[in-house]
Short mmCIF file of C-alpha atoms in Angstrom, two decimals:
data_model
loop_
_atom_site.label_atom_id
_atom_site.label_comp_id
_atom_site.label_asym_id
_atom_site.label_seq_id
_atom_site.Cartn_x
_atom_site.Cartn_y
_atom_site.Cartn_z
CA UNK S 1 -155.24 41.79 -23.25
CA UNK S 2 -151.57 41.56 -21.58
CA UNK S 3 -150.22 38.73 -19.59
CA UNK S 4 -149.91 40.66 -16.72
CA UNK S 5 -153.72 42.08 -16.71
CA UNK S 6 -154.97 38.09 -17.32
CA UNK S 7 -152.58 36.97 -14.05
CA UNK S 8 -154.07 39.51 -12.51
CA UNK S 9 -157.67 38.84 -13.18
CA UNK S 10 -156.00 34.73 -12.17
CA UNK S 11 -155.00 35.89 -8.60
CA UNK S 12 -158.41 38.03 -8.26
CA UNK S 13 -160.12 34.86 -8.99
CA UNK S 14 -158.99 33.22 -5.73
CA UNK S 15 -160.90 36.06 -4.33
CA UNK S 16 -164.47 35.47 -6.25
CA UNK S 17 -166.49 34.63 -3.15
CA UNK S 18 -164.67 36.91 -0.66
CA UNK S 19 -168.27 39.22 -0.39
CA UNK S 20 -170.58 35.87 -1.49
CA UNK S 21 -174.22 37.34 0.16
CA UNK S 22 -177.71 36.28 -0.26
CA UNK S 23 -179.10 38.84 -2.41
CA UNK S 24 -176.83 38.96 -5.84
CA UNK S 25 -174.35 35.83 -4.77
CA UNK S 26 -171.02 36.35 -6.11
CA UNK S 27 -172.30 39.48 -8.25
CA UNK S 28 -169.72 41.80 -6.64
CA UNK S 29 -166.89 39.50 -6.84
CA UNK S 30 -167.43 38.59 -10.47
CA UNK S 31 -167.01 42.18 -10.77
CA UNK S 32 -164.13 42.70 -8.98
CA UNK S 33 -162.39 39.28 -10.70
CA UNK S 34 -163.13 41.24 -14.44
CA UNK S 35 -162.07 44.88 -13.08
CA UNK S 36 -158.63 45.14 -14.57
CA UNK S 37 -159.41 43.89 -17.71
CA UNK S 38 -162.94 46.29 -18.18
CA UNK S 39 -160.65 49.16 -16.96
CA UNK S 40 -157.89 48.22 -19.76
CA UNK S 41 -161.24 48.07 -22.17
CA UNK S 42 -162.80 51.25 -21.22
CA UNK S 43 -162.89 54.81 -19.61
CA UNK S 44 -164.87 56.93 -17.28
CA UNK S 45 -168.70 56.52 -17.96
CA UNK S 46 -168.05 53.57 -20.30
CA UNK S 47 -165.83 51.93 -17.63
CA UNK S 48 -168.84 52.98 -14.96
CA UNK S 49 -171.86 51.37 -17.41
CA UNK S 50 -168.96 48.08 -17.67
CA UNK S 51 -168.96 47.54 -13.97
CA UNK S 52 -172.80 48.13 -13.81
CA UNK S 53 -173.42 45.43 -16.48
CA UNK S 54 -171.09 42.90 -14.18
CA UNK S 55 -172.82 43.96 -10.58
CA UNK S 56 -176.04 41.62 -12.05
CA UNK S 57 -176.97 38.58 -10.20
CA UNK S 58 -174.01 35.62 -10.74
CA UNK S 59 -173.47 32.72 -9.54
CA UNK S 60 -171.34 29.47 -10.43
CA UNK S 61 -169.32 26.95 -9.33
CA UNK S 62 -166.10 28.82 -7.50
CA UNK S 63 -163.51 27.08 -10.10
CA UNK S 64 -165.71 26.66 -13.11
CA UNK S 65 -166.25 31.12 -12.61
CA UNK S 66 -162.54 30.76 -14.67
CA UNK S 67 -163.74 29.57 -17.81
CA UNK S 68 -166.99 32.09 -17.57
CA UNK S 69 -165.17 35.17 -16.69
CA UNK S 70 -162.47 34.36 -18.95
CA UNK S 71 -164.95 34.05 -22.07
CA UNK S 72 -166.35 36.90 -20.80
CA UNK S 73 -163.41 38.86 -21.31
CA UNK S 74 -163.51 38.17 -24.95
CA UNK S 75 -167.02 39.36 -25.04
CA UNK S 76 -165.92 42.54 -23.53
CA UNK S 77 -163.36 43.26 -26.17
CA UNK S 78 -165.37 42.42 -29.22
CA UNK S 79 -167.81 44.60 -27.41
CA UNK S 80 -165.38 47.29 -27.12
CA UNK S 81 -164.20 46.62 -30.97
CA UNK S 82 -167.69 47.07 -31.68
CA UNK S 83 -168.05 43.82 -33.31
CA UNK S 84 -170.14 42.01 -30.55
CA UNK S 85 -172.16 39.00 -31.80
CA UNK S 86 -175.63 37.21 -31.46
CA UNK S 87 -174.54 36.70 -27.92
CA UNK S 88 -173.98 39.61 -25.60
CA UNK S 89 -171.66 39.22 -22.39
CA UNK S 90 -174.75 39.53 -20.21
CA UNK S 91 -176.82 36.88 -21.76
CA UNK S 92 -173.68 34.49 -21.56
CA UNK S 93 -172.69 34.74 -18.39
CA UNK S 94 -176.86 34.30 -17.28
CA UNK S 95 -177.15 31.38 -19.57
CA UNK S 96 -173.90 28.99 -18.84
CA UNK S 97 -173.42 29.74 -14.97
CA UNK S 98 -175.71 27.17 -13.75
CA UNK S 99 -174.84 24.28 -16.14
CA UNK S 100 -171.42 25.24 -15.25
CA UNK S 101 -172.38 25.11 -11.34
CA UNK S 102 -174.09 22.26 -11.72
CA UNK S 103 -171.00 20.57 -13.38
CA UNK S 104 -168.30 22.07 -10.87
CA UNK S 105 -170.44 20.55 -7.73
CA UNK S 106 -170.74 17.27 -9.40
CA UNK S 107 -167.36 16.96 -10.44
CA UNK S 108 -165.15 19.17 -7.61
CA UNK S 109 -167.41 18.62 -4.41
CA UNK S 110 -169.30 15.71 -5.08
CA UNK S 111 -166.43 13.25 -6.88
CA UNK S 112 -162.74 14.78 -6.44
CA UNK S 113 -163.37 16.14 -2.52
CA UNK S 114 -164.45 12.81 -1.54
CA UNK S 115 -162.10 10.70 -3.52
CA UNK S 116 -159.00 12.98 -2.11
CA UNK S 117 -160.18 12.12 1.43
CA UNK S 118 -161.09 8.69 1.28
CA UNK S 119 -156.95 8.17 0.00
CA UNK S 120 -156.03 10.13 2.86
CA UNK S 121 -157.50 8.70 5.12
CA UNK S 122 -155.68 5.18 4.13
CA UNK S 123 -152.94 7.47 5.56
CA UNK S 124 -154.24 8.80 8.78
CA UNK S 125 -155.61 5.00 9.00
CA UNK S 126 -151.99 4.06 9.78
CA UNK S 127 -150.87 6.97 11.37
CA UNK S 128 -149.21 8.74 8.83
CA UNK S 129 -148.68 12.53 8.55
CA UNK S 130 -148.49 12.20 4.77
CA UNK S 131 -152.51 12.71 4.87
CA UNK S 132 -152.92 16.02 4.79
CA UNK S 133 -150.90 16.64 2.01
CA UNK S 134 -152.14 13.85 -0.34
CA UNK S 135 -155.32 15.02 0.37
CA UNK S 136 -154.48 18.62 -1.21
CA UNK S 137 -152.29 17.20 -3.88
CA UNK S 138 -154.91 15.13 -5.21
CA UNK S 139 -157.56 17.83 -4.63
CA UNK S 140 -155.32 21.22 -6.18
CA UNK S 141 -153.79 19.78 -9.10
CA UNK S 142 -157.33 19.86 -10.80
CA UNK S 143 -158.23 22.62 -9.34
CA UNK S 144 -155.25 24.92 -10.26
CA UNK S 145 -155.52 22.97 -13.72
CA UNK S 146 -159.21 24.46 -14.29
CA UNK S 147 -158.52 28.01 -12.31
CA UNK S 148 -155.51 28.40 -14.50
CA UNK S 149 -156.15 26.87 -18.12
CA UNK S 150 -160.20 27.52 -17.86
CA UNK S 151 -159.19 31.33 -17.46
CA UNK S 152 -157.07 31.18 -20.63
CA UNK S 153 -159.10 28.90 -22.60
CA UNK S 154 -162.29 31.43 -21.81
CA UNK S 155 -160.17 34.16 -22.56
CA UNK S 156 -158.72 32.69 -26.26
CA UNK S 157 -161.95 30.75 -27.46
CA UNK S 158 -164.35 33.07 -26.41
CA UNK S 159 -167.81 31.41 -26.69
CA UNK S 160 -166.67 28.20 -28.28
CA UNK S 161 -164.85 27.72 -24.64
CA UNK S 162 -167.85 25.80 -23.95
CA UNK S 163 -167.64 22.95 -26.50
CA UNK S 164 -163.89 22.87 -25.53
CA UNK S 165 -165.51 22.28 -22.28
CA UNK S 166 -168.18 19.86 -22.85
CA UNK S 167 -165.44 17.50 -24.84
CA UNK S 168 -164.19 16.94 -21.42
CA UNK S 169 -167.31 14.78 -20.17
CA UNK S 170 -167.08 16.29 -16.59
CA UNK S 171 -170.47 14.98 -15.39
CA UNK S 172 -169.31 11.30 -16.78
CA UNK S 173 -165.97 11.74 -14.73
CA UNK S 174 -167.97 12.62 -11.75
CA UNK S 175 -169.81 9.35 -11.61
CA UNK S 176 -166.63 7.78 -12.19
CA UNK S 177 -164.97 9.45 -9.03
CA UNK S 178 -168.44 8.55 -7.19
CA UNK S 179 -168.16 4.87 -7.69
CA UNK S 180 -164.28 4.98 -7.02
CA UNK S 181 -164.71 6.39 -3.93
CA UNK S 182 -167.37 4.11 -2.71
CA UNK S 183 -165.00 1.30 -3.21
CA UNK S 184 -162.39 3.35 -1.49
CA UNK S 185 -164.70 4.06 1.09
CA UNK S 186 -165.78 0.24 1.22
CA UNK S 187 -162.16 -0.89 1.80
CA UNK S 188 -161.29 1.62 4.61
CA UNK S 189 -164.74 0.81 6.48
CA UNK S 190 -163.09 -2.67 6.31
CA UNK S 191 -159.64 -2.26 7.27
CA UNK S 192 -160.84 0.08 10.83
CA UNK S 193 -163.83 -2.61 11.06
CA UNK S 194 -161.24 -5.45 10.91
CA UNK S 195 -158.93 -3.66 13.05
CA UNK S 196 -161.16 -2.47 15.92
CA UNK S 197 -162.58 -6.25 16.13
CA UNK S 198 -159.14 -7.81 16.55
CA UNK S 199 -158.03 -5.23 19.30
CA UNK S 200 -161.05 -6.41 21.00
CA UNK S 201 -160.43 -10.10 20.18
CA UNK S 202 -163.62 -10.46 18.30
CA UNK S 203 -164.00 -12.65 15.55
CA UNK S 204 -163.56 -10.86 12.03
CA UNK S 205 -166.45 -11.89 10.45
CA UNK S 206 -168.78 -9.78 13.15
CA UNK S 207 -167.51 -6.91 10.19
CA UNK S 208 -170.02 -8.27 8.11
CA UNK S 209 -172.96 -6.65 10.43
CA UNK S 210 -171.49 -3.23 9.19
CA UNK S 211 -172.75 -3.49 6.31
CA UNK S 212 -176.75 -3.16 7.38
CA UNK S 213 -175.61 -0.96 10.03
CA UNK S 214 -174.15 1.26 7.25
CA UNK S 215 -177.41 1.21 5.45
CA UNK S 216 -179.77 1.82 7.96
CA UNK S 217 -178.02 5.33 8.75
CA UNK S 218 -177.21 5.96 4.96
CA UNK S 219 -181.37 5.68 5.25
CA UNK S 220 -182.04 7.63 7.65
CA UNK S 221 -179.69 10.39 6.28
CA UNK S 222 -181.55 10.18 3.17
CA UNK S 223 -184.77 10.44 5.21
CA UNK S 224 -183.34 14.00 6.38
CA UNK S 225 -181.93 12.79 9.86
CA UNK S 226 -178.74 15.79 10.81
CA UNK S 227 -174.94 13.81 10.68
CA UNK S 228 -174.53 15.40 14.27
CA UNK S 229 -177.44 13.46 15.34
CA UNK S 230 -176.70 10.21 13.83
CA UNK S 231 -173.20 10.54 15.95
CA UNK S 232 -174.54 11.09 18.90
CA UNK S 233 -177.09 8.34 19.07
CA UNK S 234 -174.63 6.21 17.43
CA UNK S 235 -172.53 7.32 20.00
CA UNK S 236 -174.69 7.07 23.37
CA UNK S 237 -176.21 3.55 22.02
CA UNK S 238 -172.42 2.86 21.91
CA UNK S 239 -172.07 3.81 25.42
CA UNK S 240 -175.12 2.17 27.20
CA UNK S 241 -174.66 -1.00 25.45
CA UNK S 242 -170.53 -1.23 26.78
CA UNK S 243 -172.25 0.16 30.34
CA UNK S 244 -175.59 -2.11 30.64
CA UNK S 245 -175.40 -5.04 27.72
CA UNK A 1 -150.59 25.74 27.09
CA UNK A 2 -150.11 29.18 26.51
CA UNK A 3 -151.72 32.35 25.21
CA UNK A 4 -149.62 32.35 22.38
CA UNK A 5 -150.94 28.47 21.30
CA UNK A 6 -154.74 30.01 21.55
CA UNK A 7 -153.31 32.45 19.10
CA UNK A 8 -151.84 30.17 16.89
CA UNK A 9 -155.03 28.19 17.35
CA UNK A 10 -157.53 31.48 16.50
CA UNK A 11 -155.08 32.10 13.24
CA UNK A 12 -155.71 28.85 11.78
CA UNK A 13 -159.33 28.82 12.50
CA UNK A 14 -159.66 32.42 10.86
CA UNK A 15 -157.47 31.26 7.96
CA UNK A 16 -159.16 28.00 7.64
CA UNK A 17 -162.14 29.48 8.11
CA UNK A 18 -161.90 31.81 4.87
CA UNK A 19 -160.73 29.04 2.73
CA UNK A 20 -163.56 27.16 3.50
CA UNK A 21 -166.07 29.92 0.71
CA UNK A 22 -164.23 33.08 1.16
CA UNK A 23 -161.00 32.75 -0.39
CA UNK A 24 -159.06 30.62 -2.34
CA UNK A 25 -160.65 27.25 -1.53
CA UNK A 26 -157.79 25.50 -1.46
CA UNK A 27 -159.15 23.02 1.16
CA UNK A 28 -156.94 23.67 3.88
CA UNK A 29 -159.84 24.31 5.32
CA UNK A 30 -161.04 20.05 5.69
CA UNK A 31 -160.84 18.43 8.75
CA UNK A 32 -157.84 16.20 7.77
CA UNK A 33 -155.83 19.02 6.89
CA UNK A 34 -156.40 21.47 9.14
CA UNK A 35 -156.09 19.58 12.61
CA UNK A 36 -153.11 17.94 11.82
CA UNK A 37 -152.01 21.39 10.76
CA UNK A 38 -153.13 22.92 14.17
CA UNK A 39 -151.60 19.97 15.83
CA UNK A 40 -148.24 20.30 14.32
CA UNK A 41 -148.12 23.71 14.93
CA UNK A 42 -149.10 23.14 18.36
CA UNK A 43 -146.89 20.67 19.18
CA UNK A 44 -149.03 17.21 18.80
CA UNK A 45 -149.32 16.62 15.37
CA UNK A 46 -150.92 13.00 15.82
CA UNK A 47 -153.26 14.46 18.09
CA UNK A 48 -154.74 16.69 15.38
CA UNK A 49 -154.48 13.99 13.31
CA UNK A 50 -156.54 11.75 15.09
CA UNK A 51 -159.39 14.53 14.73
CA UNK A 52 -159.21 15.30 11.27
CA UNK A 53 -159.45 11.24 11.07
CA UNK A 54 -162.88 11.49 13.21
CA UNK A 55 -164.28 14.40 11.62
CA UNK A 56 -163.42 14.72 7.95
CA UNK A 57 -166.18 12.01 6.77
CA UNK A 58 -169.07 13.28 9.00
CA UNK A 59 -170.24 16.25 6.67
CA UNK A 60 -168.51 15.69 3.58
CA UNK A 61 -171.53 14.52 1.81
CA UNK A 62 -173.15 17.86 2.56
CA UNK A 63 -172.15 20.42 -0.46
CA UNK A 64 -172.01 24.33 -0.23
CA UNK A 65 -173.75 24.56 -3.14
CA UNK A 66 -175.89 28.35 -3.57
CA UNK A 67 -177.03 29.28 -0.51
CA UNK A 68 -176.99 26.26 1.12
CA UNK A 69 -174.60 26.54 4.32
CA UNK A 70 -172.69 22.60 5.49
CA UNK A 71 -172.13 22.64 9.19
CA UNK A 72 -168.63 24.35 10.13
CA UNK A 73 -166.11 21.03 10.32
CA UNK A 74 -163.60 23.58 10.27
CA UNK A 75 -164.03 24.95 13.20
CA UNK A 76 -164.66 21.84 15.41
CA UNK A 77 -161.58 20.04 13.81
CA UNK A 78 -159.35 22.90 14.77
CA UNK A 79 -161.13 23.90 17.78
CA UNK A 80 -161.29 19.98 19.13
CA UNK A 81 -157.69 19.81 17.94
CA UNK A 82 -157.09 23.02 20.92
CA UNK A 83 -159.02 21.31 23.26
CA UNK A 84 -157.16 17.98 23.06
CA UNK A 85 -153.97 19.49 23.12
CA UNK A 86 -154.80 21.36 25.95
CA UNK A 87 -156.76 18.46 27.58
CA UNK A 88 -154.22 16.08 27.19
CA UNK A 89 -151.45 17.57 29.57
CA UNK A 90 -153.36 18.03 32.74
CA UNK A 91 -153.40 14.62 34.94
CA UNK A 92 -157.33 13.74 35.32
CA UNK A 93 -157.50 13.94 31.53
CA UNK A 94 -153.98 11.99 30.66
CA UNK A 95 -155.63 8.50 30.89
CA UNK A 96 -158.50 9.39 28.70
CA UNK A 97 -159.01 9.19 25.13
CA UNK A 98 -158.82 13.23 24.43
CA UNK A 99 -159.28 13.69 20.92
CA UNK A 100 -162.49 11.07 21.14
CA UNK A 101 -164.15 13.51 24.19
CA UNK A 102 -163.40 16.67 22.65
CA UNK A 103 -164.78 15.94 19.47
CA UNK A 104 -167.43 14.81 20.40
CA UNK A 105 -167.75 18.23 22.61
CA UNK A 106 -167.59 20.25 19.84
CA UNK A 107 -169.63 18.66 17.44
CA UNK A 108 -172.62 20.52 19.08
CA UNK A 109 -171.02 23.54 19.63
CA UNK A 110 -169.66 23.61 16.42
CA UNK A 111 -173.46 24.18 15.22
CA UNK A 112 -172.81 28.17 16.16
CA UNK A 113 -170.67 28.10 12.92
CA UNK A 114 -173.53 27.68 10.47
CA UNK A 115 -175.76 31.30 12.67
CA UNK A 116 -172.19 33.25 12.45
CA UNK A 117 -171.67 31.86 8.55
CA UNK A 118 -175.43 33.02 7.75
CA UNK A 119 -174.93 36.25 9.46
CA UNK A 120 -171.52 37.15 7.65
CA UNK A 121 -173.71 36.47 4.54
CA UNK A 122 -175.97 39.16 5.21
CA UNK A 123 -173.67 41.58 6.37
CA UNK A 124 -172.12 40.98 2.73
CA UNK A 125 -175.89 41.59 1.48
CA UNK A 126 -174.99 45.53 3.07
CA UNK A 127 -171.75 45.77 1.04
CA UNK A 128 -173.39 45.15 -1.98
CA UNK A 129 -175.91 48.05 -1.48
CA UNK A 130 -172.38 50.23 -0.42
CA UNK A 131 -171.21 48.90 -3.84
CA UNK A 132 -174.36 50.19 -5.48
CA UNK A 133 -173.44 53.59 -3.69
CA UNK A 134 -170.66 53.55 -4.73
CA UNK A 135 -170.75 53.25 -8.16
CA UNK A 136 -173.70 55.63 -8.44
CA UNK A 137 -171.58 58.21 -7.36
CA UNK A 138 -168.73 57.34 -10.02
CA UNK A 139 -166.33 56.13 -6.95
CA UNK A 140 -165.30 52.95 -8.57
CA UNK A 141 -162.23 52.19 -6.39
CA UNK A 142 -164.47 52.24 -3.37
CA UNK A 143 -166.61 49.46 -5.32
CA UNK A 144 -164.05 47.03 -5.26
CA UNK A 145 -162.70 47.91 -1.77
CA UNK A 146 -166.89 46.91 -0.65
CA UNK A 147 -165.93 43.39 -2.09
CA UNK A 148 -162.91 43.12 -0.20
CA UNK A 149 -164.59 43.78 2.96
CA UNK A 150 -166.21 40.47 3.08
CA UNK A 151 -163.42 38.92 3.99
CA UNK A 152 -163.58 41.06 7.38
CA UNK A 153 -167.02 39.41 7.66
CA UNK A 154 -166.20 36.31 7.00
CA UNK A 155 -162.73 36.35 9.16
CA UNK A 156 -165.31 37.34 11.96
CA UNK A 157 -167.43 34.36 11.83
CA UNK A 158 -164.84 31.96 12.14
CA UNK A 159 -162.82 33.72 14.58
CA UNK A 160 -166.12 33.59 16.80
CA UNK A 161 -167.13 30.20 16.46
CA UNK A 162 -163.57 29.06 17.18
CA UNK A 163 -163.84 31.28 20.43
CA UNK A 164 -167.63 29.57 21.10
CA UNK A 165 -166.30 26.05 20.44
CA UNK A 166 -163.33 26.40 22.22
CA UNK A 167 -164.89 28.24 25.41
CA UNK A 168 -167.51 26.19 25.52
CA UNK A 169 -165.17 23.14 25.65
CA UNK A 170 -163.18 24.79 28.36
CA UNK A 171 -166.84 24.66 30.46
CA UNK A 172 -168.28 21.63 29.49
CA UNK A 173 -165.03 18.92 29.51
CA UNK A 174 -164.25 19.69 33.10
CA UNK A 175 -168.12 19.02 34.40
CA UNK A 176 -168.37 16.07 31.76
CA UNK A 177 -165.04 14.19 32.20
CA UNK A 178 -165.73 12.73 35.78
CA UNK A 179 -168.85 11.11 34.62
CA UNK A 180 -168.19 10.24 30.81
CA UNK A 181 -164.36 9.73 30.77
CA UNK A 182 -164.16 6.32 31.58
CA UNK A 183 -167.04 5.11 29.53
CA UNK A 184 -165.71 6.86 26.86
CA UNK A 185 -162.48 5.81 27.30
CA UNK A 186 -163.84 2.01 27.65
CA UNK A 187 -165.66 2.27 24.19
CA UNK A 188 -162.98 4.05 22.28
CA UNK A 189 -162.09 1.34 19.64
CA UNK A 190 -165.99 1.34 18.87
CA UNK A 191 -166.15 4.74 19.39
CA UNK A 192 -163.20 6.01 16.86
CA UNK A 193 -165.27 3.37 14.40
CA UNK A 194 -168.57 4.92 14.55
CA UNK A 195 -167.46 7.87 13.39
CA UNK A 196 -166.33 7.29 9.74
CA UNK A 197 -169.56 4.87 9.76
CA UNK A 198 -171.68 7.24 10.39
CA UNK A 199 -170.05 9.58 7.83
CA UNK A 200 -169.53 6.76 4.96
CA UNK A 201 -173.40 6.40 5.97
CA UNK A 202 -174.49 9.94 4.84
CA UNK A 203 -171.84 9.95 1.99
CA UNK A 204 -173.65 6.40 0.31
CA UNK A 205 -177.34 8.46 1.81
CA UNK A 206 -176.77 11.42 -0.46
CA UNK A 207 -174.07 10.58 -3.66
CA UNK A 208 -176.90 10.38 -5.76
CA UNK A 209 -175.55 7.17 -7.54
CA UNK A 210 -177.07 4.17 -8.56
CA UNK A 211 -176.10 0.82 -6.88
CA UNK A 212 -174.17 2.43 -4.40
CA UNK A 213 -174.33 -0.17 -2.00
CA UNK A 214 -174.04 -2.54 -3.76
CA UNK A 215 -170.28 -0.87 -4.50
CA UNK A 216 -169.91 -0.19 -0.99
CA UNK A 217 -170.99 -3.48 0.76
CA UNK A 218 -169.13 -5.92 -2.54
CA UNK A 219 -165.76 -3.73 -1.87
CA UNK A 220 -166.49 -4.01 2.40
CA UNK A 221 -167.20 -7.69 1.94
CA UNK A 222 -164.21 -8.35 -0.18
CA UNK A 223 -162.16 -6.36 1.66
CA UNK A 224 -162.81 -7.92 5.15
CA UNK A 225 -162.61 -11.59 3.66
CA UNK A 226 -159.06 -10.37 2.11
CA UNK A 227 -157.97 -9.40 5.32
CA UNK A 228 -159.90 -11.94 7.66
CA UNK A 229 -157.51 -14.59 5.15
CA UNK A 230 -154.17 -13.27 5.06
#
């Protein structure tokens, strides 16, 4: 497979979930992502029975669909060789896409988004437009590492891309980012605490009373209570107690 | 402000909007970038600041994971960020704390986001079938034209919930400001805290790790003894 057909198949990748839908998830756009490598691989009603075999039920994590589509290219062309193995490309793909989603949400949603914002929002803390783009450098350079290198890994190790993978310890590196930003998080709850009770000439250690404040609506969101109503009651308790306490 | 700001405004929120699933996920799409982004390009960059500050926590903790749809932050960060903006210049809203009112405006409204979201979903579910067509009558250039079309849907969806967020604001702020402006405004500093509270609340609620509050109250603790010394 060229350069130029895998940068294509790169750039349709930022595409994957453009026609995401309830009934096959991102069947169609895994389809479209492999489309100018299976038309490099094959012709008219071999090229038709490719596309069929890729219009199945998918679905992954958006970033970790690079490593998966780019083994799956490898499949294709042993296929087309002739020389497929134990392993056809269908059976892959249905067998590592939900490890592999359950490993991108851990590690891209639930550790790296959070950890990004918590740092930027040390910035926007002080005022600083700098935020923003801390925020997406921290967040992109892994990303664009795993959209980029996960493709071409997939692509040259084929099947064995997932103990390339699984040397990585992603789920570990999650927890890691968890408990980082916590402590972030910790900090900055701090800092605006400490701040908010010196611009109203409280004393400082009033802060303290966050911290069973904090975990009476970190229950309550566990207990299945909506964010927007958490604000608002935070909010119009806020209110009354300012008007009538 | 003019018409060409609510344009500027609607082409963030639709490109925004499809970085958020659609397309390539970059996160422009959070609260803390794309406010400040509005606001910059709007002319009030701290402004949209000051929202992305107050919103990016709230529903980080909630993940798009399969077909599970987070409320639309997107659209009430840049849609709040247009209503603050706007807000701002006109004289019985100058001495109130706009980005604090109109957030907390849109919050509600910004609910609309997650019907329009669903709905571009299914509309998707009919361009797979058109796929299916498609390729059943050997037209495979029209199969991956169907995919492409999602991003019509999904362009739609937060082009409208921009439009319901900021409409709506434009009714509701002027018949709410004359009775919640200056409460609002007296509250602010407790206001502007409850917000990442509330969303450092839900994040520690739903992380899914063990002693997490014990991280988060032994790095508060320390942290507000650090400063409360120095």
């Amino acid at each position: 497979m060229s350069r130029w057909v895998l940068l294509r198949v790169w750039l349709r990748l930022f595409l994957l979930q453009a026609s995401w839908n309830f009934e096959r998830l991102q069947s169609l756009g895994a389809l479209y992502v492999l489309a100018p490598a299976l038309r490099i691989l094959y012709r008219e009603e071999d090229l038709a029975e490719a596309y069929r075999r890729h219009l199945e039920y998918f679905n992954t994590h958006p970033f970790m669909a690079s490593p998966v589509l780019g083994a799956a290219i490898a499949l294709e062309e042993e296929r087309c060789r002739g020389a497929e193995g134990a392993l056809g490309v269908e059976e892959f793909k249905g067998m590592i896409m939900a490890p592999y989603a359950a490993m991108g949400d851990g590690f891209f949603w639930g550790g790296l988004r959070p950890l990004a914002a918590a740092v930027a929002l040390f910035f926007a803390a002080k005022g600083s437009l700098w935020a923003p783009l801390v925020f997406l450098t921290l967040f992109n350079v892994p990303h664009l590492w795993i959209r980029t290198f996960g493709l071409w890994r997939g692509y040259t190790l084929g099947l064995k891309v997932v103990e390339t993978l699984h040397r990585h310890r992603l789920p570990d590196l999650a927890i890691r980012l968890k408990e980082g930003t916590l402590v972030l998080l910790g900090g900055l709850c701090a800092y605006l605490t400490y701040r908010a009770l010196q611009g109203e000439g409280e004393s400082s250690i009033w802060g303290l009373s966050v911290i069973p404040l904090v975990a009476l609506l970190g229950w309550l969101a566990r207990r299945g209570v909506s964010t927007l109503m958490l604000t608002m009651t935070l909010a119009a308790l806020v209110l009354a107690f300012l008007q009538f306490g | 402000m003019s018409w060409t700001d609510y344009l500027i405004g609607a082409l963030i929120a639709v490109v925004a909007g499809l970085d958020r699933t659609a397309v390539f996920q970059f996160m422009v799409s959070r609260p803390i970038v794309a406010a400040p982004l509005t606001g910059w390009l709007l002319g009030d960059a701290a402004a949209g600041l000051q929202v992305g500050a107050l919103v990016e926590l709230l529903w980080l903790g909630r993940l798009p994971v399969g077909a599970a749809i987070p409320p639309d932050d997107t659209q009430v960060a840049v849609g709040a960020t247009v209503l603050t903006i706007f807000f701002a210049g006109l004289t019985p809203f100058s001495a109130l704390p706009a980005p604090l009112i109109c957030t907390l405006v849109a919050m509600p409204l910004g609910k609309a986001g997650q019907f329009f979201d669903r709905a571009a979903r299914h509309w998707n579910g009919r361009l797979l079938h058109r796929a299916q067509q498609a390729l059943a009558a050997g037209n495979l250039g029209e199969v991956e034209r169907s995919h492409l079309r999602g991003i019509g849907h999904f362009a739609l969806a937060a082009f409208v919930t921009y439009l319901v967020i900021v409409g709506g604001g434009f009714l509701l702020l002027p018949l709410l400001a004359p009775y919640f402006g200056s409460p609002v405004a007296e509250a602010s500093t407790w206001l502007k805290l409850a917000f990442p509270l509330v969303g450092t609340a839900v994040i520690l609620g739903t992380i899914n790790v063990s002693r997490s509050l014990t991280l988060f109250g032994a790095s508060f603790g320390s942290a507000l003894l650090l400063l409360w010394l120095v």
